[in-house]
């Protein structure tokens, strides 16, 4: 399958409808994904990125149905991660002398992955490559999200090939942003930002401001995953600016795990207190052991505050909560609050462990936390409702 993006610019990637996990098992892809590659035919022919290795043969055959591979003058590797570079060995075995344009870090990464001495040409921000009537202008995007990440801009057609940025794991037959379900699209965009780009938010703002300062006209953004932004591409840039700026909605998310339902009852009672005191808040509850972790992270991303609950086990917390605390520590959320709760039988260290974990993750602790001995009785339930009301006052 190929797809005409614009005259002489063809999508030659792979829509992966089956994909359900990405980055090993680190990222759930409920709606599949796509690996986008683009062929630009001017006086010179350039190929931007490839696809994930399992689809390498299919990719090259598909490309060959469109063009004699020997007519490809340049390969652009915007990003060395395997989902975009995985078909390079197959492709380069057919056209071994064609230069590969990437950043200096890209050369290191590609050599590290494939151990090949291909004809690398390292580029940096502002370097240009003439295709005849148009030029590709390279823009390094270091740590967005790998050291080698890069974008390139095609003059004349005013297209930004943004690689991972502005993308989403979303398989569709629509291909363009105005040809797919908008709720699904933006849900996947937000999940992608929350789970992958949150730690790099300060760099996102800096990079977008840098690119905007070039004052380049922008007709399309061609990402490396999901849709091509052809209708008002600025809308996703604006979303990124908002998401990068310590984003939050009027939401509280309560993430808990429970052994014999005591901590679940606490979670529900705290939620009742929160809602009674602050009807304006959206409150969501998730059992961490039963819910996709990336979906929970997305809800945390949307929240002003989170509650974290676990019963005590072995003087600590249940493993799903330990894992959640570790996850949010790495994501470096900013400007969010957290409170802790948990049921216990004898020693009751879980609340303190949660508070330490939330603090280490950069959350501002509110309240002293609340514990309930054994299964919460009416009095303990009432205390949790009151605790929820008190927390509402701090959110
Ligand atoms: Fe889509 Fe960073 O790879």
mmCIF file of C-alpha atoms and ligand atoms in Angstrom:
data_model
loop_
_atom_site.group_PDB
_atom_site.id
_atom_site.type_symbol
_atom_site.label_atom_id
_atom_site.label_comp_id
_atom_site.label_asym_id
_atom_site.label_seq_id
_atom_site.Cartn_x
_atom_site.Cartn_y
_atom_site.Cartn_z
ATOM 1 C CA UNK A 1 0.000 0.000 0.000
ATOM 2 C CA UNK A 2 1.191 3.510 -0.788
ATOM 3 C CA UNK A 3 -0.550 6.806 -0.293
ATOM 4 C CA UNK A 4 -0.228 10.126 -2.093
ATOM 5 C CA UNK A 5 0.360 12.834 0.505
ATOM 6 C CA UNK A 6 0.899 15.576 -2.020
ATOM 7 C CA UNK A 7 2.055 15.612 -5.620
ATOM 8 C CA UNK A 8 5.354 13.716 -5.731
ATOM 9 C CA UNK A 9 5.297 12.960 -2.000
ATOM 10 C CA UNK A 10 4.167 9.439 -1.207
ATOM 11 C CA UNK A 11 3.605 7.660 2.094
ATOM 12 C CA UNK A 12 5.373 4.313 1.835
ATOM 13 C CA UNK A 13 5.120 3.096 5.424
ATOM 14 C CA UNK A 14 3.314 0.270 7.178
ATOM 15 C CA UNK A 15 0.047 0.374 9.110
ATOM 16 C CA UNK A 16 0.373 -2.161 11.918
ATOM 17 C CA UNK A 17 -3.183 -3.005 12.957
ATOM 18 C CA UNK A 18 -2.039 -5.934 15.126
ATOM 19 C CA UNK A 19 0.407 -4.138 17.392
ATOM 20 C CA UNK A 20 -0.714 -4.248 21.036
ATOM 21 C CA UNK A 21 2.504 -3.440 22.873
ATOM 22 C CA UNK A 22 5.387 -1.185 21.971
ATOM 23 C CA UNK A 23 8.827 -0.578 23.501
ATOM 24 C CA UNK A 24 8.751 -4.211 24.597
ATOM 25 C CA UNK A 25 5.803 -4.230 26.977
ATOM 26 C CA UNK A 26 6.282 -0.654 28.132
ATOM 27 C CA UNK A 27 3.585 0.977 26.030
ATOM 28 C CA UNK A 28 0.147 -0.435 25.260
ATOM 29 C CA UNK A 29 -1.080 0.177 21.736
ATOM 30 C CA UNK A 30 -4.798 -0.588 21.931
ATOM 31 C CA UNK A 31 -5.359 0.924 18.497
ATOM 32 C CA UNK A 32 -2.248 -0.405 16.747
ATOM 33 C CA UNK A 33 0.234 1.988 15.153
ATOM 34 C CA UNK A 34 1.899 2.882 11.901
ATOM 35 C CA UNK A 35 5.509 3.361 10.894
ATOM 36 C CA UNK A 36 5.486 6.209 8.421
ATOM 37 C CA UNK A 37 8.038 6.537 5.655
ATOM 38 C CA UNK A 38 7.877 9.123 2.904
ATOM 39 C CA UNK A 39 9.254 9.175 -0.617
ATOM 40 C CA UNK A 40 9.899 12.616 -2.092
ATOM 41 C CA UNK A 41 10.415 12.758 -5.853
ATOM 42 C CA UNK A 42 11.952 15.969 -7.123
ATOM 43 C CA UNK A 43 14.950 16.189 -9.466
ATOM 44 C CA UNK A 44 16.540 14.105 -6.733
ATOM 45 C CA UNK A 45 14.713 11.409 -4.816
ATOM 46 C CA UNK A 46 14.797 11.228 -1.020
ATOM 47 C CA UNK A 47 13.374 8.593 1.300
ATOM 48 C CA UNK A 48 12.541 9.709 4.823
ATOM 49 C CA UNK A 49 12.749 6.958 7.457
ATOM 50 C CA UNK A 50 11.802 3.310 7.055
ATOM 51 C CA UNK A 51 9.706 0.876 9.121
ATOM 52 C CA UNK A 52 10.104 -1.659 11.916
ATOM 53 C CA UNK A 53 12.290 -4.657 11.075
ATOM 54 C CA UNK A 54 9.545 -7.359 10.868
ATOM 55 C CA UNK A 55 8.104 -5.445 7.913
ATOM 56 C CA UNK A 56 11.438 -4.767 6.184
ATOM 57 C CA UNK A 57 10.964 -7.121 3.222
ATOM 58 C CA UNK A 58 7.390 -5.964 2.690
ATOM 59 C CA UNK A 59 8.547 -2.349 2.895
ATOM 60 C CA UNK A 60 11.285 -2.743 0.305
ATOM 61 C CA UNK A 61 8.996 -4.691 -2.042
ATOM 62 C CA UNK A 62 6.338 -2.017 -1.671
ATOM 63 C CA UNK A 63 8.895 0.702 -2.377
ATOM 64 C CA UNK A 64 10.157 -1.209 -5.384
ATOM 65 C CA UNK A 65 6.640 -1.352 -6.812
ATOM 66 C CA UNK A 66 6.754 2.423 -6.870
ATOM 67 C CA UNK A 67 10.297 3.228 -7.927
ATOM 68 C CA UNK A 68 13.506 1.610 -9.102
ATOM 69 C CA UNK A 69 15.495 1.560 -5.838
ATOM 70 C CA UNK A 70 18.572 2.756 -7.734
ATOM 71 C CA UNK A 71 16.764 6.030 -8.336
ATOM 72 C CA UNK A 72 16.815 6.837 -4.608
ATOM 73 C CA UNK A 73 19.525 9.477 -4.145
ATOM 74 C CA UNK A 74 19.276 10.084 -0.398
ATOM 75 C CA UNK A 75 18.019 8.284 2.669
ATOM 76 C CA UNK A 76 17.097 10.477 5.619
ATOM 77 C CA UNK A 77 17.151 8.785 9.020
ATOM 78 C CA UNK A 78 15.393 11.243 11.312
ATOM 79 C CA UNK A 79 15.633 8.794 14.188
ATOM 80 C CA UNK A 80 17.644 5.635 14.789
ATOM 81 C CA UNK A 81 15.102 3.845 16.973
ATOM 82 C CA UNK A 82 14.286 0.456 15.502
ATOM 83 C CA UNK A 83 10.684 1.226 14.616
ATOM 84 C CA UNK A 84 11.974 3.707 12.016
ATOM 85 C CA UNK A 85 15.367 2.334 11.081
ATOM 86 C CA UNK A 86 14.545 -1.374 11.211
ATOM 87 C CA UNK A 87 14.282 -1.778 7.444
ATOM 88 C CA UNK A 88 17.589 -0.039 6.736
ATOM 89 C CA UNK A 89 19.642 -3.271 6.598
ATOM 90 C CA UNK A 90 17.260 -4.726 3.992
ATOM 91 C CA UNK A 91 17.136 -1.499 2.010
ATOM 92 C CA UNK A 92 20.846 -0.730 2.194
ATOM 93 C CA UNK A 93 21.720 -4.253 1.084
ATOM 94 C CA UNK A 94 20.126 -3.203 -2.214
ATOM 95 C CA UNK A 95 21.541 0.342 -2.419
ATOM 96 C CA UNK A 96 24.687 0.190 -0.254
ATOM 97 C CA UNK A 97 26.313 3.405 -1.476
ATOM 98 C CA UNK A 98 23.372 5.762 -1.095
ATOM 99 C CA UNK A 99 24.158 8.369 1.564
ATOM 100 C CA UNK A 100 22.218 8.286 4.830
ATOM 101 C CA UNK A 101 21.614 11.721 6.343
ATOM 102 C CA UNK A 102 21.224 11.774 10.111
ATOM 103 C CA UNK A 103 22.622 13.582 13.128
ATOM 104 C CA UNK A 104 26.078 12.773 14.520
ATOM 105 C CA UNK A 105 24.298 10.933 17.348
ATOM 106 C CA UNK A 106 22.278 9.122 14.703
ATOM 107 C CA UNK A 107 25.482 7.789 13.160
ATOM 108 C CA UNK A 108 26.489 6.404 16.560
ATOM 109 C CA UNK A 109 23.067 4.856 17.194
ATOM 110 C CA UNK A 110 22.728 3.334 13.726
ATOM 111 C CA UNK A 111 26.221 1.880 13.938
ATOM 112 C CA UNK A 112 25.376 0.599 17.416
ATOM 113 C CA UNK A 113 22.235 -1.121 16.174
ATOM 114 C CA UNK A 114 23.380 -2.520 12.850
ATOM 115 C CA UNK A 115 27.199 -2.553 12.919
ATOM 116 C CA UNK A 116 27.401 -1.397 9.308
ATOM 117 C CA UNK A 117 29.678 1.207 7.767
ATOM 118 C CA UNK A 118 27.043 2.785 5.560
ATOM 119 C CA UNK A 119 27.692 6.067 3.746
ATOM 120 C CA UNK A 120 26.693 8.311 6.657
ATOM 121 C CA UNK A 121 26.428 12.092 6.301
ATOM 122 C CA UNK A 122 26.064 13.779 9.681
ATOM 123 C CA UNK A 123 23.961 16.940 9.635
ATOM 124 C CA UNK A 124 23.041 19.590 12.174
ATOM 125 C CA UNK A 125 20.377 22.254 12.556
ATOM 126 C CA UNK A 126 20.249 24.572 9.538
ATOM 127 C CA UNK A 127 22.038 22.222 7.144
ATOM 128 C CA UNK A 128 20.246 21.902 3.827
ATOM 129 C CA UNK A 129 19.991 19.266 1.158
ATOM 130 C CA UNK A 130 18.855 20.332 -2.296
ATOM 131 C CA UNK A 131 16.440 18.028 -4.083
ATOM 132 C CA UNK A 132 16.333 20.273 -7.174
ATOM 133 C CA UNK A 133 13.364 22.603 -6.974
ATOM 134 C CA UNK A 134 13.012 22.099 -3.205
ATOM 135 C CA UNK A 135 15.297 21.745 -0.228
ATOM 136 C CA UNK A 136 15.257 19.700 2.924
ATOM 137 C CA UNK A 137 16.299 21.717 5.966
ATOM 138 C CA UNK A 138 17.426 19.707 8.983
ATOM 139 C CA UNK A 139 16.526 20.541 12.569
ATOM 140 C CA UNK A 140 18.102 18.565 15.396
ATOM 141 C CA UNK A 141 15.658 17.588 18.153
ATOM 142 C CA UNK A 142 18.097 16.249 20.714
ATOM 143 C CA UNK A 143 16.364 14.252 23.476
ATOM 144 C CA UNK A 144 12.977 14.564 21.820
ATOM 145 C CA UNK A 145 13.068 11.831 22.611
ATOM 146 C CA UNK A 146 16.461 10.243 21.866
ATOM 147 C CA UNK A 147 19.861 11.958 21.542
ATOM 148 C CA UNK A 148 19.775 11.431 17.774
ATOM 149 C CA UNK A 149 16.212 12.640 17.095
ATOM 150 C CA UNK A 150 15.862 15.037 14.178
ATOM 151 C CA UNK A 151 13.170 16.652 12.042
ATOM 152 C CA UNK A 152 13.397 18.035 8.545
ATOM 153 C CA UNK A 153 11.427 20.645 6.680
ATOM 154 C CA UNK A 154 10.663 20.544 2.967
ATOM 155 C CA UNK A 155 10.613 23.961 1.335
ATOM 156 C CA UNK A 156 8.116 24.599 -1.448
ATOM 157 C CA UNK A 157 5.630 22.114 0.009
ATOM 158 C CA UNK A 158 6.026 23.553 3.522
ATOM 159 C CA UNK A 159 6.018 20.172 5.229
ATOM 160 C CA UNK A 160 7.628 19.374 8.556
ATOM 161 C CA UNK A 161 8.697 15.740 8.796
ATOM 162 C CA UNK A 162 8.611 15.623 12.565
ATOM 163 C CA UNK A 163 9.369 11.960 13.220
ATOM 164 C CA UNK A 164 8.023 10.883 16.655
ATOM 165 C CA UNK A 165 6.932 14.393 17.646
ATOM 166 C CA UNK A 166 3.206 15.082 17.115
ATOM 167 C CA UNK A 167 2.661 11.381 16.376
ATOM 168 C CA UNK A 168 0.423 8.833 18.006
ATOM 169 C CA UNK A 169 0.111 5.067 18.078
ATOM 170 C CA UNK A 170 -3.000 4.857 15.969
ATOM 171 C CA UNK A 171 -3.669 2.567 13.017
ATOM 172 C CA UNK A 172 -6.239 4.041 10.670
ATOM 173 C CA UNK A 173 -7.397 3.832 7.102
ATOM 174 C CA UNK A 174 -7.929 7.606 7.092
ATOM 175 C CA UNK A 175 -4.245 8.536 7.239
ATOM 176 C CA UNK A 176 -5.005 12.273 7.566
ATOM 177 C CA UNK A 177 -6.000 14.031 10.773
ATOM 178 C CA UNK A 178 -9.291 15.228 9.334
ATOM 179 C CA UNK A 179 -10.218 11.745 8.105
ATOM 180 C CA UNK A 180 -10.257 9.873 11.403
ATOM 181 C CA UNK A 181 -12.316 9.838 14.605
ATOM 182 C CA UNK A 182 -11.256 12.985 16.472
ATOM 183 C CA UNK A 183 -11.834 11.599 19.976
ATOM 184 C CA UNK A 184 -9.699 8.551 19.231
ATOM 185 C CA UNK A 185 -7.019 10.677 17.587
ATOM 186 C CA UNK A 186 -6.608 13.156 20.410
ATOM 187 C CA UNK A 187 -6.855 10.441 23.076
ATOM 188 C CA UNK A 188 -3.931 8.664 21.414
ATOM 189 C CA UNK A 189 -1.995 11.931 20.991
ATOM 190 C CA UNK A 190 -2.368 12.706 24.676
ATOM 191 C CA UNK A 191 -1.448 9.179 25.759
ATOM 192 C CA UNK A 192 1.668 9.381 23.580
ATOM 193 C CA UNK A 193 2.679 12.731 25.034
ATOM 194 C CA UNK A 194 1.918 11.715 28.634
ATOM 195 C CA UNK A 195 3.826 8.449 28.493
ATOM 196 C CA UNK A 196 6.751 9.346 26.261
ATOM 197 C CA UNK A 197 7.330 13.087 26.231
ATOM 198 C CA UNK A 198 6.372 14.257 29.736
ATOM 199 C CA UNK A 199 9.954 14.048 31.096
ATOM 200 C CA UNK A 200 11.150 16.212 28.221
ATOM 201 C CA UNK A 201 8.507 18.939 28.488
ATOM 202 C CA UNK A 202 10.962 21.833 29.051
ATOM 203 C CA UNK A 203 12.805 20.756 25.885
ATOM 204 C CA UNK A 204 9.508 20.498 23.979
ATOM 205 C CA UNK A 205 8.686 24.142 24.717
ATOM 206 C CA UNK A 206 12.215 25.243 23.814
ATOM 207 C CA UNK A 207 12.256 23.298 20.543
ATOM 208 C CA UNK A 208 8.818 24.451 19.415
ATOM 209 C CA UNK A 209 9.754 28.076 20.119
ATOM 210 C CA UNK A 210 12.967 27.582 18.161
ATOM 211 C CA UNK A 211 11.134 26.141 15.137
ATOM 212 C CA UNK A 212 8.459 28.871 15.328
ATOM 213 C CA UNK A 213 11.216 31.507 15.353
ATOM 214 C CA UNK A 214 12.221 30.375 11.848
ATOM 215 C CA UNK A 215 8.805 31.687 10.715
ATOM 216 C CA UNK A 216 8.444 28.940 8.149
ATOM 217 C CA UNK A 217 5.050 28.437 6.543
ATOM 218 C CA UNK A 218 3.528 25.149 7.663
ATOM 219 C CA UNK A 219 1.078 23.335 5.416
ATOM 220 C CA UNK A 220 1.489 19.832 6.818
ATOM 221 C CA UNK A 221 3.181 17.862 9.554
ATOM 222 C CA UNK A 222 4.183 14.364 8.507
ATOM 223 C CA UNK A 223 4.874 12.354 11.643
ATOM 224 C CA UNK A 224 6.421 8.921 11.890
ATOM 225 C CA UNK A 225 3.432 7.348 13.698
ATOM 226 C CA UNK A 226 -0.258 7.757 12.989
ATOM 227 C CA UNK A 227 -1.881 10.476 10.936
ATOM 228 C CA UNK A 228 -0.520 13.203 8.697
ATOM 229 C CA UNK A 229 -1.626 16.613 9.996
ATOM 230 C CA UNK A 230 -2.929 18.374 6.892
ATOM 231 C CA UNK A 231 -5.915 20.206 8.364
ATOM 232 C CA UNK A 232 -4.746 23.017 10.637
ATOM 233 C CA UNK A 233 -1.429 21.372 11.602
ATOM 234 C CA UNK A 234 -0.838 24.175 14.109
ATOM 235 C CA UNK A 235 -3.496 22.608 16.338
ATOM 236 C CA UNK A 236 -1.227 19.786 17.440
ATOM 237 C CA UNK A 237 1.664 22.216 17.979
ATOM 238 C CA UNK A 238 -0.624 24.266 20.240
ATOM 239 C CA UNK A 239 -1.660 21.120 22.100
ATOM 240 C CA UNK A 240 1.993 20.241 22.685
ATOM 241 C CA UNK A 241 2.687 23.722 24.061
ATOM 242 C CA UNK A 242 -0.226 23.313 26.457
ATOM 243 C CA UNK A 243 0.694 19.749 27.452
ATOM 244 C CA UNK A 244 4.336 20.706 28.004
ATOM 245 C CA UNK A 245 3.338 23.484 30.392
ATOM 246 C CA UNK A 246 2.560 21.356 33.480
ATOM 247 C CA UNK A 247 -0.795 20.390 31.990
ATOM 248 C CA UNK A 248 -3.757 19.590 34.197
ATOM 249 C CA UNK A 249 -7.526 19.389 34.043
ATOM 250 C CA UNK A 250 -9.973 19.697 36.905
ATOM 251 C CA UNK A 251 -9.470 16.052 37.798
ATOM 252 C CA UNK A 252 -8.328 13.910 40.705
ATOM 253 C CA UNK A 253 -7.230 10.353 39.991
ATOM 254 C CA UNK A 254 -7.120 7.771 42.750
ATOM 255 C CA UNK A 255 -4.789 4.861 42.052
ATOM 256 C CA UNK A 256 -4.862 1.983 44.487
ATOM 257 C CA UNK A 257 -4.453 -1.718 44.922
ATOM 258 C CA UNK A 258 -6.203 -3.823 47.490
ATOM 259 C CA UNK A 259 -5.771 -7.223 49.106
ATOM 260 C CA UNK A 260 -9.141 -7.919 50.755
ATOM 261 C CA UNK A 261 -11.052 -4.803 49.655
ATOM 262 C CA UNK A 262 -10.140 -2.640 52.669
ATOM 263 C CA UNK A 263 -8.073 -0.182 50.627
ATOM 264 C CA UNK A 264 -10.700 -0.220 47.868
ATOM 265 C CA UNK A 265 -13.365 0.810 50.392
ATOM 266 C CA UNK A 266 -11.032 3.572 51.574
ATOM 267 C CA UNK A 267 -10.519 4.762 47.983
ATOM 268 C CA UNK A 268 -14.244 4.899 47.332
ATOM 269 C CA UNK A 269 -14.943 6.678 50.633
ATOM 270 C CA UNK A 270 -12.237 9.278 49.992
ATOM 271 C CA UNK A 271 -13.677 9.810 46.513
ATOM 272 C CA UNK A 272 -17.125 10.349 48.042
ATOM 273 C CA UNK A 273 -15.718 12.983 50.399
ATOM 274 C CA UNK A 274 -13.875 14.715 47.559
ATOM 275 C CA UNK A 275 -16.999 14.834 45.426
ATOM 276 C CA UNK A 276 -19.170 16.081 48.278
ATOM 277 C CA UNK A 277 -16.800 18.936 48.978
ATOM 278 C CA UNK A 278 -15.916 19.688 45.359
ATOM 279 C CA UNK A 279 -18.702 18.682 42.946
ATOM 280 C CA UNK A 280 -16.774 20.432 40.172
ATOM 281 C CA UNK A 281 -13.955 17.875 40.262
ATOM 282 C CA UNK A 282 -13.841 14.874 37.951
ATOM 283 C CA UNK A 283 -12.774 11.964 40.117
ATOM 284 C CA UNK A 284 -11.561 8.680 38.678
ATOM 285 C CA UNK A 285 -10.540 5.498 40.477
ATOM 286 C CA UNK A 286 -8.237 2.815 39.109
ATOM 287 C CA UNK A 287 -7.075 -0.428 40.633
ATOM 288 C CA UNK A 288 -3.445 -0.461 39.479
ATOM 289 C CA UNK A 289 -3.302 -4.250 39.303
ATOM 290 C CA UNK A 290 -6.275 -4.387 36.915
ATOM 291 C CA UNK A 291 -5.661 -1.363 34.697
ATOM 292 C CA UNK A 292 -3.283 -0.695 31.851
ATOM 293 C CA UNK A 293 -0.429 1.335 33.317
ATOM 294 C CA UNK A 294 -0.159 3.679 30.326
ATOM 295 C CA UNK A 295 -3.847 4.521 30.627
ATOM 296 C CA UNK A 296 -3.333 5.308 34.313
ATOM 297 C CA UNK A 297 -0.351 7.533 33.470
ATOM 298 C CA UNK A 298 -2.541 9.421 30.989
ATOM 299 C CA UNK A 299 -5.127 10.022 33.721
ATOM 300 C CA UNK A 300 -2.382 11.205 36.091
ATOM 301 C CA UNK A 301 -1.223 13.563 33.336
ATOM 302 C CA UNK A 302 -4.739 15.078 33.253
ATOM 303 C CA UNK A 303 -4.978 15.448 37.031
ATOM 304 C CA UNK A 304 -4.359 18.250 39.494
ATOM 305 C CA UNK A 305 -3.861 15.737 42.250
ATOM 306 C CA UNK A 306 -3.680 12.018 42.748
ATOM 307 C CA UNK A 307 -4.476 9.729 45.631
ATOM 308 C CA UNK A 308 -2.341 6.617 46.027
ATOM 309 C CA UNK A 309 -3.451 3.721 48.168
ATOM 310 C CA UNK A 310 -2.056 0.372 49.155
ATOM 311 C CA UNK A 311 -2.382 -1.978 52.085
ATOM 312 C CA UNK A 312 0.837 -2.754 53.886
ATOM 313 C CA UNK A 313 2.708 -5.874 52.877
ATOM 314 C CA UNK A 314 6.152 -6.773 54.141
ATOM 315 C CA UNK A 315 6.432 -3.245 55.583
ATOM 316 C CA UNK A 316 5.884 -1.733 52.157
ATOM 317 C CA UNK A 317 3.292 -1.550 49.377
ATOM 318 C CA UNK A 318 1.774 -4.015 46.915
ATOM 319 C CA UNK A 319 3.882 -4.550 43.820
ATOM 320 C CA UNK A 320 1.493 -2.748 41.444
ATOM 321 C CA UNK A 321 1.774 0.395 43.569
ATOM 322 C CA UNK A 322 5.556 0.033 43.874
ATOM 323 C CA UNK A 323 5.669 -0.155 40.094
ATOM 324 C CA UNK A 324 3.335 2.837 39.723
ATOM 325 C CA UNK A 325 5.506 4.927 42.072
ATOM 326 C CA UNK A 326 8.559 3.992 40.043
ATOM 327 C CA UNK A 327 6.764 4.881 36.811
ATOM 328 C CA UNK A 328 5.738 8.372 37.934
ATOM 329 C CA UNK A 329 9.209 9.057 39.322
ATOM 330 C CA UNK A 330 10.683 8.623 35.863
ATOM 331 C CA UNK A 331 8.056 10.790 34.165
ATOM 332 C CA UNK A 332 8.920 13.945 36.129
ATOM 333 C CA UNK A 333 5.419 15.391 36.354
ATOM 334 C CA UNK A 334 5.311 18.988 37.528
ATOM 335 C CA UNK A 335 2.809 20.986 39.583
ATOM 336 C CA UNK A 336 0.782 18.035 40.838
ATOM 337 C CA UNK A 337 -0.285 17.085 44.361
ATOM 338 C CA UNK A 338 -0.623 13.690 46.013
ATOM 339 C CA UNK A 339 -2.094 12.108 49.106
ATOM 340 C CA UNK A 340 -1.676 8.595 50.520
ATOM 341 C CA UNK A 341 -3.915 6.033 52.164
ATOM 342 C CA UNK A 342 -3.992 2.349 52.976
ATOM 343 C CA UNK A 343 -5.423 -0.384 55.145
ATOM 344 C CA UNK A 344 -3.200 -2.424 57.448
ATOM 345 C CA UNK A 345 -3.261 -5.215 60.008
ATOM 346 C CA UNK A 346 -0.338 -4.658 62.356
ATOM 347 C CA UNK A 347 2.633 -2.508 61.300
ATOM 348 C CA UNK A 348 1.115 -0.187 58.653
ATOM 349 C CA UNK A 349 4.079 1.275 56.789
ATOM 350 C CA UNK A 350 2.393 1.594 53.373
ATOM 351 C CA UNK A 351 1.255 5.201 53.780
ATOM 352 C CA UNK A 352 4.747 6.361 54.669
ATOM 353 C CA UNK A 353 6.240 4.385 51.769
ATOM 354 C CA UNK A 354 3.727 5.951 49.358
ATOM 355 C CA UNK A 355 4.461 9.430 50.676
ATOM 356 C CA UNK A 356 8.184 8.906 50.197
ATOM 357 C CA UNK A 357 7.603 7.568 46.674
ATOM 358 C CA UNK A 358 5.293 10.419 45.671
ATOM 359 C CA UNK A 359 7.696 13.002 47.068
ATOM 360 C CA UNK A 360 10.596 11.429 45.190
ATOM 361 C CA UNK A 361 8.457 11.680 42.037
ATOM 362 C CA UNK A 362 8.131 15.433 42.532
ATOM 363 C CA UNK A 363 4.534 15.522 43.778
ATOM 364 C CA UNK A 364 3.575 17.974 46.516
ATOM 365 C CA UNK A 365 2.219 15.952 49.426
ATOM 366 C CA UNK A 366 -1.083 17.110 50.851
ATOM 367 C CA UNK A 367 -2.304 15.919 54.242
ATOM 368 C CA UNK A 368 -0.667 13.357 56.470
ATOM 369 C CA UNK A 369 -2.279 10.393 54.788
ATOM 370 C CA UNK A 370 -4.853 8.088 56.326
ATOM 371 C CA UNK A 371 -4.698 4.495 57.506
ATOM 372 C CA UNK A 372 -7.450 2.068 58.448
ATOM 373 C CA UNK A 373 -6.862 -0.908 60.730
ATOM 374 C CA UNK A 374 -8.134 -4.210 59.301
ATOM 375 C CA UNK A 375 -11.319 -3.864 57.300
ATOM 376 C CA UNK A 376 -12.693 -0.305 57.547
ATOM 377 C CA UNK A 377 -15.738 -0.136 59.857
ATOM 378 C CA UNK A 378 -18.345 2.623 59.763
ATOM 379 C CA UNK A 379 -16.127 4.896 61.788
ATOM 380 C CA UNK A 380 -13.150 4.346 59.477
ATOM 381 C CA UNK A 381 -15.336 4.922 56.418
ATOM 382 C CA UNK A 382 -16.561 8.195 57.924
ATOM 383 C CA UNK A 383 -12.952 9.182 58.620
ATOM 384 C CA UNK A 384 -12.055 8.510 54.970
ATOM 385 C CA UNK A 385 -14.981 10.644 53.778
ATOM 386 C CA UNK A 386 -13.785 13.452 56.042
ATOM 387 C CA UNK A 387 -10.247 12.954 54.771
ATOM 388 C CA UNK A 388 -11.543 13.305 51.199
ATOM 389 C CA UNK A 389 -13.290 16.539 52.099
ATOM 390 C CA UNK A 390 -10.097 17.843 53.666
ATOM 391 C CA UNK A 391 -8.075 16.909 50.600
ATOM 392 C CA UNK A 392 -10.595 18.730 48.419
ATOM 393 C CA UNK A 393 -9.718 21.903 50.284
ATOM 394 C CA UNK A 394 -6.060 21.526 49.274
ATOM 395 C CA UNK A 395 -6.701 20.895 45.587
HETATM 396 FE FE1 LIG B 1 8.929 5.920 17.043
HETATM 397 FE FE2 LIG B 1 11.436 6.894 19.088
HETATM 398 O O1 LIG B 1 10.578 5.820 17.853
#
